[in-house]
Coordinates of C-alpha atoms in Angstrom, one line a residue:
M1 CA -17.6 28.5 -21.3
L2 CA -16.1 25.8 -23.5
I3 CA -15.7 22.4 -21.9
V4 CA -13.3 19.8 -23.3
S5 CA -14.3 16.2 -22.8
K6 CA -11.7 14.0 -21.0
L7 CA -9.8 11.5 -23.0
A8 CA -10.3 8.8 -20.4
Y9 CA -7.6 6.2 -20.4
S10 CA -6.6 6.8 -24.0
Y11 CA -3.0 6.4 -25.2
Y12 CA -0.7 9.4 -25.5
D13 CA -1.1 11.7 -28.4
K14 CA 1.4 14.5 -28.6
S15 CA -0.6 16.7 -31.0
I16 CA -3.7 16.5 -28.8
C17 CA -1.6 17.3 -25.8
T18 CA -0.2 20.4 -27.4
K19 CA -3.7 21.6 -28.7
L20 CA -5.3 21.1 -25.3
A21 CA -2.5 22.8 -23.4
S22 CA -2.7 25.8 -25.7
F23 CA -6.5 26.0 -25.2
L24 CA -6.2 26.0 -21.4
L25 CA -3.3 28.4 -21.2
S26 CA -5.2 30.8 -23.5
N27 CA -8.6 30.5 -21.9
I28 CA -7.4 30.7 -18.4
E29 CA -7.1 34.4 -18.9
N30 CA -10.8 34.5 -19.5
F31 CA -12.6 36.4 -16.7
A32 CA -15.6 34.0 -16.6
F33 CA -13.3 31.0 -16.3
S34 CA -11.3 32.7 -13.5
L35 CA -14.5 33.5 -11.6
F36 CA -15.7 29.9 -12.0
L37 CA -12.5 28.7 -10.5
H38 CA -12.8 31.0 -7.5
T39 CA -16.3 29.7 -6.9
F40 CA -15.1 26.1 -7.2
A41 CA -12.3 26.6 -4.6
K42 CA -14.7 28.1 -2.1
Q43 CA -17.1 25.1 -2.5
I44 CA -14.4 22.5 -1.9
N45 CA -15.2 20.3 1.1
G46 CA -13.2 17.5 2.7
Y47 CA -9.8 19.1 2.6
D48 CA -9.7 20.8 6.0
K49 CA -6.4 19.5 7.3
T50 CA -4.4 22.3 8.8
M51 CA -0.7 22.8 7.8
A52 CA 0.2 21.9 11.3
E53 CA -1.4 18.5 10.9
Q54 CA 0.3 18.0 7.6
E55 CA 3.7 18.7 9.1
K56 CA 3.5 15.7 11.4
W57 CA 6.1 13.2 10.3
K58 CA 4.6 10.3 12.2
W59 CA 6.9 7.7 10.7
Q60 CA 10.1 9.3 12.0
E61 CA 11.5 8.7 15.4
P62 CA 12.1 11.9 17.5
G63 CA 15.6 13.2 17.1
T64 CA 16.5 11.3 14.0
T65 CA 17.3 12.9 10.6
W66 CA 18.4 9.9 8.5
K67 CA 21.1 11.8 6.6
G68 CA 23.4 8.9 6.0
I69 CA 23.9 6.2 3.4
G70 CA 21.0 3.8 3.3
L71 CA 18.0 2.3 1.5
Y72 CA 14.5 3.6 1.9
H73 CA 11.1 2.3 0.9
I74 CA 8.8 5.2 0.1
T75 CA 5.0 4.9 -0.2
L76 CA 2.7 7.7 -1.4
T77 CA -1.0 7.0 -1.1
I78 CA -4.2 8.8 -2.2
T79 CA -6.0 9.3 1.1
D80 CA -9.5 8.1 0.0
R81 CA -8.1 5.4 -2.3
Q82 CA -9.5 6.9 -5.5
H83 CA -8.0 5.2 -8.6
L84 CA -6.6 8.4 -10.1
L85 CA -3.1 7.1 -11.1
G86 CA -4.0 4.2 -13.3
T87 CA -6.3 1.3 -14.3
L88 CA -5.6 -2.3 -13.5
V89 CA -5.9 -4.5 -16.6
I90 CA -6.3 -8.3 -16.1
T91 CA -6.1 -10.6 -19.2
N92 CA -8.3 -13.8 -19.2
N93 CA -8.9 -13.5 -15.5
D94 CA -5.3 -14.4 -14.8
P95 CA -3.8 -12.3 -12.0
T96 CA -0.3 -13.0 -13.2
T97 CA -1.0 -10.9 -16.3
A98 CA -2.1 -7.9 -14.3
I99 CA -0.6 -4.5 -15.4
V100 CA -1.4 -0.9 -14.5
V101 CA -2.1 1.5 -17.4
R102 CA -1.2 4.9 -16.1
T103 CA -3.3 8.0 -16.3
S104 CA -1.7 11.4 -17.0
L105 CA -1.5 12.1 -13.3
G106 CA 0.2 8.8 -12.8
N107 CA 2.7 9.6 -15.5
A108 CA 3.4 13.0 -14.0
L109 CA 3.9 11.4 -10.6
I110 CA 6.5 9.0 -12.0
D111 CA 8.3 11.9 -13.7
C112 CA 8.4 13.7 -10.4
L113 CA 9.9 10.6 -8.8
L114 CA 12.5 10.1 -11.6
S115 CA 13.5 13.8 -11.3
I116 CA 14.6 13.4 -7.7
P117 CA 18.3 12.6 -8.6
H118 CA 18.5 15.8 -10.7
H119 CA 17.9 17.8 -7.5
H120 CA 19.6 15.3 -5.2
P121 CA 22.6 13.7 -7.0
E122 CA 23.4 11.6 -4.0
V123 CA 20.0 9.7 -4.4
Q124 CA 19.3 6.9 -6.9
I125 CA 15.9 5.5 -7.7
L126 CA 16.4 1.8 -7.6
H127 CA 12.9 0.5 -8.2
F128 CA 9.3 1.7 -8.3
C129 CA 5.7 0.5 -9.0
L130 CA 2.7 2.7 -9.6
M131 CA -0.7 1.3 -8.5
P132 CA -4.1 2.9 -9.2
D133 CA -4.1 4.6 -5.8
H134 CA -0.6 4.6 -4.5
L135 CA 3.1 4.6 -5.4
H136 CA 6.0 2.4 -4.1
A137 CA 9.6 3.4 -4.6
V138 CA 13.0 2.3 -3.3
L139 CA 15.5 5.1 -2.9
Y140 CA 19.3 4.5 -2.4
V141 CA 21.2 7.3 -0.7
R142 CA 24.8 6.9 -1.8
H143 CA 26.4 9.7 0.1
T144 CA 25.6 11.6 3.3
M145 CA 22.8 14.1 2.7
P146 CA 23.0 17.7 3.8
T147 CA 19.4 17.9 5.1
G148 CA 18.2 14.3 5.4
I149 CA 15.6 12.1 3.7
S150 CA 12.7 13.9 5.3
A151 CA 13.5 17.2 3.5
L152 CA 13.8 15.3 0.2
V153 CA 10.5 13.5 0.5
R154 CA 8.9 16.7 1.7
G155 CA 9.9 18.5 -1.5
F156 CA 8.7 15.5 -3.6
W157 CA 5.4 15.6 -1.7
Q158 CA 4.9 19.3 -2.3
A159 CA 5.5 18.8 -6.0
T160 CA 2.9 16.0 -6.2
K161 CA 0.3 18.2 -4.5
K162 CA 0.8 20.9 -7.1
L163 CA 0.0 18.3 -9.8
G164 CA -2.9 17.1 -7.7
R165 CA -4.5 20.5 -7.6
A166 CA -4.3 20.9 -11.3
H167 CA -5.8 17.4 -11.7
S168 CA -8.7 18.2 -9.3
V169 CA -9.8 21.3 -11.3
A170 CA -9.4 19.6 -14.7
T171 CA -11.4 16.5 -13.9
T172 CA -14.1 18.4 -12.0
F173 CA -14.8 20.6 -15.0
S174 CA -14.2 17.8 -17.6
I175 CA -11.1 19.6 -18.9
A176 CA -8.3 17.7 -20.4
P177 CA -5.1 19.8 -20.8
F178 CA -2.9 16.7 -21.0
P179 CA -3.0 13.1 -22.2
S180 CA -4.9 10.7 -20.1
S181 CA -2.7 7.6 -20.2
I182 CA 0.4 5.9 -21.6
A183 CA 1.0 2.2 -21.5
L184 CA 4.6 2.4 -20.2
N185 CA 4.6 -0.7 -17.9
A186 CA 7.9 -1.8 -19.3
I187 CA 9.5 1.3 -17.7
Q188 CA 9.8 -0.2 -14.3
K189 CA 11.5 -3.3 -15.8
N190 CA 14.0 -1.6 -18.0
L191 CA 16.0 1.4 -16.9
Q192 CA 17.0 2.1 -20.4
E193 CA 13.4 2.4 -21.5
E194 CA 12.8 4.9 -18.7
C195 CA 15.4 7.2 -20.2
M196 CA 14.0 6.7 -23.7
D197 CA 10.5 7.7 -22.6
S198 CA 11.6 10.4 -20.1
Q199 CA 10.7 13.2 -22.6
S200 CA 7.1 12.1 -22.9
L201 CA 6.8 11.9 -19.1
Q202 CA 8.4 15.3 -18.7
E203 CA 6.1 16.8 -21.2
T204 CA 3.1 15.5 -19.3
T205 CA 4.4 16.9 -16.1
E206 CA 5.1 20.3 -17.6
Q207 CA 1.4 20.5 -18.8
F208 CA 0.3 19.9 -15.2
K209 CA 2.7 22.4 -13.8
A210 CA 1.8 25.1 -16.3
F211 CA -1.9 24.6 -15.6
S212 CA -1.3 24.7 -11.9
D213 CA 0.8 27.9 -12.1
S214 CA -1.9 29.6 -14.1
L215 CA -4.5 28.5 -11.6
R216 CA -2.5 30.0 -8.7
K217 CA -2.0 33.3 -10.7
Q218 CA -5.7 33.7 -11.5
M219 CA -7.1 32.5 -8.1
G220 CA -4.6 33.9 -5.7
D221 CA -2.8 31.9 -3.0
E222 CA -5.7 31.7 -0.5
A223 CA -8.1 30.2 -3.0
Y224 CA -5.5 28.1 -4.7
Y225 CA -4.4 26.3 -1.6
Q226 CA -8.0 25.4 -0.8
L227 CA -8.0 23.2 -3.9
P228 CA -7.8 19.5 -3.0
P229 CA -4.2 18.4 -3.6
V230 CA -5.2 14.7 -4.0
F231 CA -2.1 13.6 -2.0
T232 CA -3.1 14.9 1.4
E233 CA -1.0 12.5 3.5
M234 CA 2.7 12.6 4.0
P235 CA 4.6 9.8 2.2
F236 CA 5.5 6.9 4.5
I237 CA 9.2 6.1 4.8
R238 CA 10.6 2.8 5.9
P239 CA 14.4 2.5 6.3
M240 CA 15.8 -0.9 5.3
G241 CA 18.2 -2.2 7.9
H242 CA 19.8 -5.4 6.4
N243 CA 20.7 -6.9 3.1
T244 CA 17.7 -9.3 2.8
Q245 CA 15.2 -6.4 3.0
L246 CA 16.1 -5.1 -0.4
P247 CA 15.2 -8.2 -2.5
N248 CA 12.2 -8.8 -0.3
T249 CA 10.9 -5.3 -0.7
I250 CA 11.4 -5.3 -4.5
R251 CA 9.5 -8.6 -4.7
Y252 CA 6.7 -7.1 -2.6
I253 CA 6.6 -4.1 -4.8
D254 CA 6.6 -6.1 -8.0
M255 CA 3.8 -8.4 -6.8
N256 CA 1.4 -5.5 -6.1
P257 CA -0.5 -5.6 -9.4
Q258 CA -0.9 -9.4 -9.1
R259 CA -2.1 -9.2 -5.5
L260 CA -4.6 -6.5 -6.4
A261 CA -5.8 -8.6 -9.3
T262 CA -6.2 -11.6 -7.0
K263 CA -8.2 -9.6 -4.5
R264 CA -10.5 -8.3 -7.3
L265 CA -11.1 -11.8 -8.7
K266 CA -11.7 -13.3 -5.3
P267 CA -13.0 -10.5 -3.2
G268 CA -14.7 -12.7 -0.6
F269 CA -11.4 -14.0 0.7
F270 CA -9.9 -10.6 1.2
R271 CA -12.8 -8.5 2.5
V272 CA -12.7 -7.7 6.2
Q273 CA -15.7 -9.4 7.8
R274 CA -16.9 -7.9 11.1
G275 CA -18.8 -9.7 13.9
I276 CA -17.9 -13.3 13.3
V277 CA -19.4 -14.9 16.5
I278 CA -17.8 -18.0 17.8
G279 CA -19.0 -19.1 21.2
E280 CA -19.3 -16.0 23.4
R281 CA -16.7 -14.0 21.5
S282 CA -17.0 -11.8 18.4
Y283 CA -14.1 -11.6 15.9
D284 CA -13.2 -9.7 12.8
G285 CA -11.8 -11.9 10.1
V286 CA -10.1 -12.1 6.7
G287 CA -10.1 -15.3 4.6
N288 CA -12.3 -18.3 4.1
T289 CA -15.0 -18.4 6.8
T290 CA -16.3 -21.8 5.5
I291 CA -13.3 -23.3 7.3
L292 CA -15.4 -22.8 10.5
T293 CA -17.9 -25.5 9.2
D294 CA -15.2 -28.3 9.3
E295 CA -15.7 -31.1 11.8
H296 CA -12.4 -31.3 13.7
F297 CA -10.3 -28.5 15.3
E298 CA -7.2 -28.7 17.4
P299 CA -5.1 -25.9 19.0
V300 CA -1.3 -25.5 18.4
H301 CA 0.3 -24.4 21.6
V302 CA 4.0 -25.3 22.3
R303 CA 4.5 -25.2 26.1
Q304 CA 7.5 -23.5 27.6
T305 CA 8.2 -26.7 29.6
M306 CA 8.8 -28.5 26.2
V307 CA 11.1 -25.7 25.0
K308 CA 13.2 -25.7 28.2
A309 CA 13.5 -29.4 28.2
A310 CA 14.8 -29.3 24.6
E311 CA 17.3 -26.6 25.6
H312 CA 18.6 -29.0 28.2
G313 CA 19.0 -31.9 25.7
D314 CA 15.6 -33.6 26.0
D315 CA 13.9 -32.5 22.7
L316 CA 11.8 -35.7 22.3
P317 CA 8.6 -34.2 23.9
L318 CA 8.9 -31.1 21.7
R319 CA 9.5 -33.0 18.5
N320 CA 6.7 -35.4 19.2
Y321 CA 4.2 -32.6 19.9
M322 CA 5.2 -30.7 16.7
N323 CA 5.0 -33.9 14.6
S324 CA 1.6 -34.7 16.1
C325 CA 0.2 -31.3 15.0
V326 CA 1.3 -31.9 11.5
L327 CA 0.0 -35.5 11.4
K328 CA -3.4 -34.2 12.7
A329 CA -3.5 -31.6 9.9
R330 CA -2.7 -34.3 7.4
K331 CA -5.8 -36.2 8.6
G332 CA -8.1 -33.3 8.0
V333 CA -8.0 -31.5 11.4
V334 CA -8.0 -27.7 11.2
M335 CA -5.2 -26.4 13.4
V336 CA -6.0 -23.2 15.4
S337 CA -3.3 -20.9 17.0
P338 CA -1.8 -17.5 17.1
F339 CA 1.4 -19.2 16.1
I340 CA 3.6 -17.0 18.3
S341 CA 6.6 -19.0 19.3
K342 CA 9.4 -20.1 16.9
Q343 CA 8.3 -23.7 17.1
E344 CA 4.6 -22.8 16.4
K345 CA 5.7 -20.8 13.4
Q346 CA 7.6 -23.9 12.1
V347 CA 4.4 -25.9 12.3
M348 CA 2.5 -23.1 10.4
Q349 CA 5.2 -23.2 7.7
V350 CA 4.6 -26.9 7.2
L351 CA 0.8 -26.2 7.0
L352 CA 1.4 -23.6 4.4
R353 CA 3.9 -25.7 2.4
E354 CA 1.5 -28.7 2.4
H355 CA -1.6 -26.6 1.7
R356 CA -3.4 -27.5 4.9
P357 CA -6.3 -25.3 6.1
Y358 CA -5.8 -23.5 9.4
I359 CA -7.0 -20.6 11.6
L360 CA -4.6 -17.9 12.6
L361 CA -5.4 -15.7 15.6
A362 CA -3.9 -12.2 15.0
D363 CA -2.8 -9.9 17.8
N364 CA -4.0 -6.8 15.9
G365 CA -7.2 -6.0 14.0
F366 CA -7.6 -5.2 10.3
R367 CA -7.4 -1.7 8.8
D368 CA -9.8 -1.0 6.0
Y369 CA -7.4 -1.9 3.2
Y370 CA -5.8 -4.9 5.0
K371 CA -3.6 -7.1 2.8
P372 CA -2.1 -10.3 4.1
S373 CA 1.7 -10.7 4.0
D374 CA 3.5 -12.7 1.5
H375 CA 3.3 -16.1 3.1
L376 CA -0.4 -15.7 3.9
F377 CA -1.6 -14.0 0.7
D378 CA -1.5 -17.1 -1.5
A379 CA -3.1 -19.2 1.2
C380 CA -5.9 -16.6 1.5
A381 CA -6.4 -16.6 -2.3
S382 CA -6.7 -20.4 -2.2
G383 CA -9.2 -20.4 0.6
R384 CA -6.9 -22.3 3.0
V385 CA -6.7 -19.8 5.9
L386 CA -8.9 -17.8 8.1
I387 CA -7.3 -14.9 10.0
L388 CA -9.3 -13.9 13.1
S389 CA -8.7 -11.0 15.6
P390 CA -10.8 -10.2 18.7
W391 CA -9.5 -6.6 18.6
R392 CA -9.9 -3.6 16.3
Y393 CA -6.9 -2.3 14.4
D394 CA -4.4 -0.2 16.4
A395 CA -2.0 1.7 14.2
S396 CA 0.3 2.4 17.2
K397 CA 0.7 -1.3 18.1
R398 CA 4.3 -2.6 17.6
H399 CA 4.7 -5.6 19.9
I400 CA 2.5 -8.4 21.4
S401 CA 2.4 -8.5 25.2
R402 CA 2.5 -11.6 27.4
E403 CA -1.1 -11.0 28.4
E404 CA -2.2 -10.9 24.8
C405 CA -0.2 -14.2 24.1
V406 CA -2.0 -15.9 27.0
A407 CA -5.4 -14.5 25.8
L408 CA -5.0 -15.6 22.2
N409 CA -3.9 -19.1 23.2
T410 CA -7.0 -19.3 25.4
M411 CA -9.2 -18.2 22.6
A412 CA -7.7 -20.9 20.3
E413 CA -8.7 -23.5 22.8
E414 CA -12.2 -22.0 23.2
I415 CA -12.7 -22.0 19.4
C416 CA -11.6 -25.6 19.1
H417 CA -13.9 -26.7 21.9
H418 CA -16.9 -24.7 20.6
L419 CA -16.6 -25.8 17.0
S420 CA -15.8 -29.4 17.7
T421 CA -18.9 -30.0 19.9

């Protein structure tokens, strides 16, 4: 059987695309190739999720349909985090130059996203960013939808799985029925350029779809649906409830390539480190562990008595305490706290603004691909913060309990006592 070498991360070539597509569509009728695909489908391991499991929309509250006007942040992720959608390119080790050069699968995925308004005219794609292993998009629902956002995203997800199955077969057998990459990073910055390049994107998608349809015809439904679809998890949907969330979300999406570049250039500060023993406790941590070797540590814990006194007009004790925390930090003392209350968060903001090192105790652990939030990311990259948690990550956790607040403040005092002696 003839095998065509992959054009890995090359730029788009229409003539090559056409020739390769013709090859595949003609050779897929070949009996030996068809038999080979049947064998491949039966040997696939790892994709054993049942349809019942796939139908769980865990992000949606029971009884809600989200049909009305609104803004939604959509995230589609490759389950095992393979970099199948693009390659991160960093120039001169400068994370601000980071761009993602898309693979053919990445381009086809973007085309699927941009085609949503053709099927749902009430929806507008406001913004998107493709990363090597996931996609972010902001959708604006301008009119009430007949079926709701879940049905829309379900259809998008099914279309991406069709592309994923074609990609799985093509890459496994080193077949390239489509171009491998196009440097279209300007697309997400200029809507007019999106329209200009839409034909190229559509052609890429059509190659995937034609290949996928031919696979299904030759293999039959049972074997075809055993192929790994790449996108095995439902897209996550987050509704945006107020005006400030839109610019913050767009900024977060746009910063994704730069954050990934920073993590790759400084992996030690972003890798989850297990089993950091301090005193008699063990913590998981993210950030600069050398902070633990400093000489002086002090907890930040604003007492309720100070807050209540301030509410009744006597704010001097509260102001004096908060000022003392900042003054200690300016003298080289590492401040340690879960920074839970409003006043403690204000102290933390001063530490961030003045680039002071500190230790943050988190109320939840770290998932495998943990990424600090905006205000912590730069501090992590600069080695100015260490985030510790005594607990493992709990995906269902939403709020911190009073017992956890007390426990974390106690741990902050323990850490300071142990490290300062």
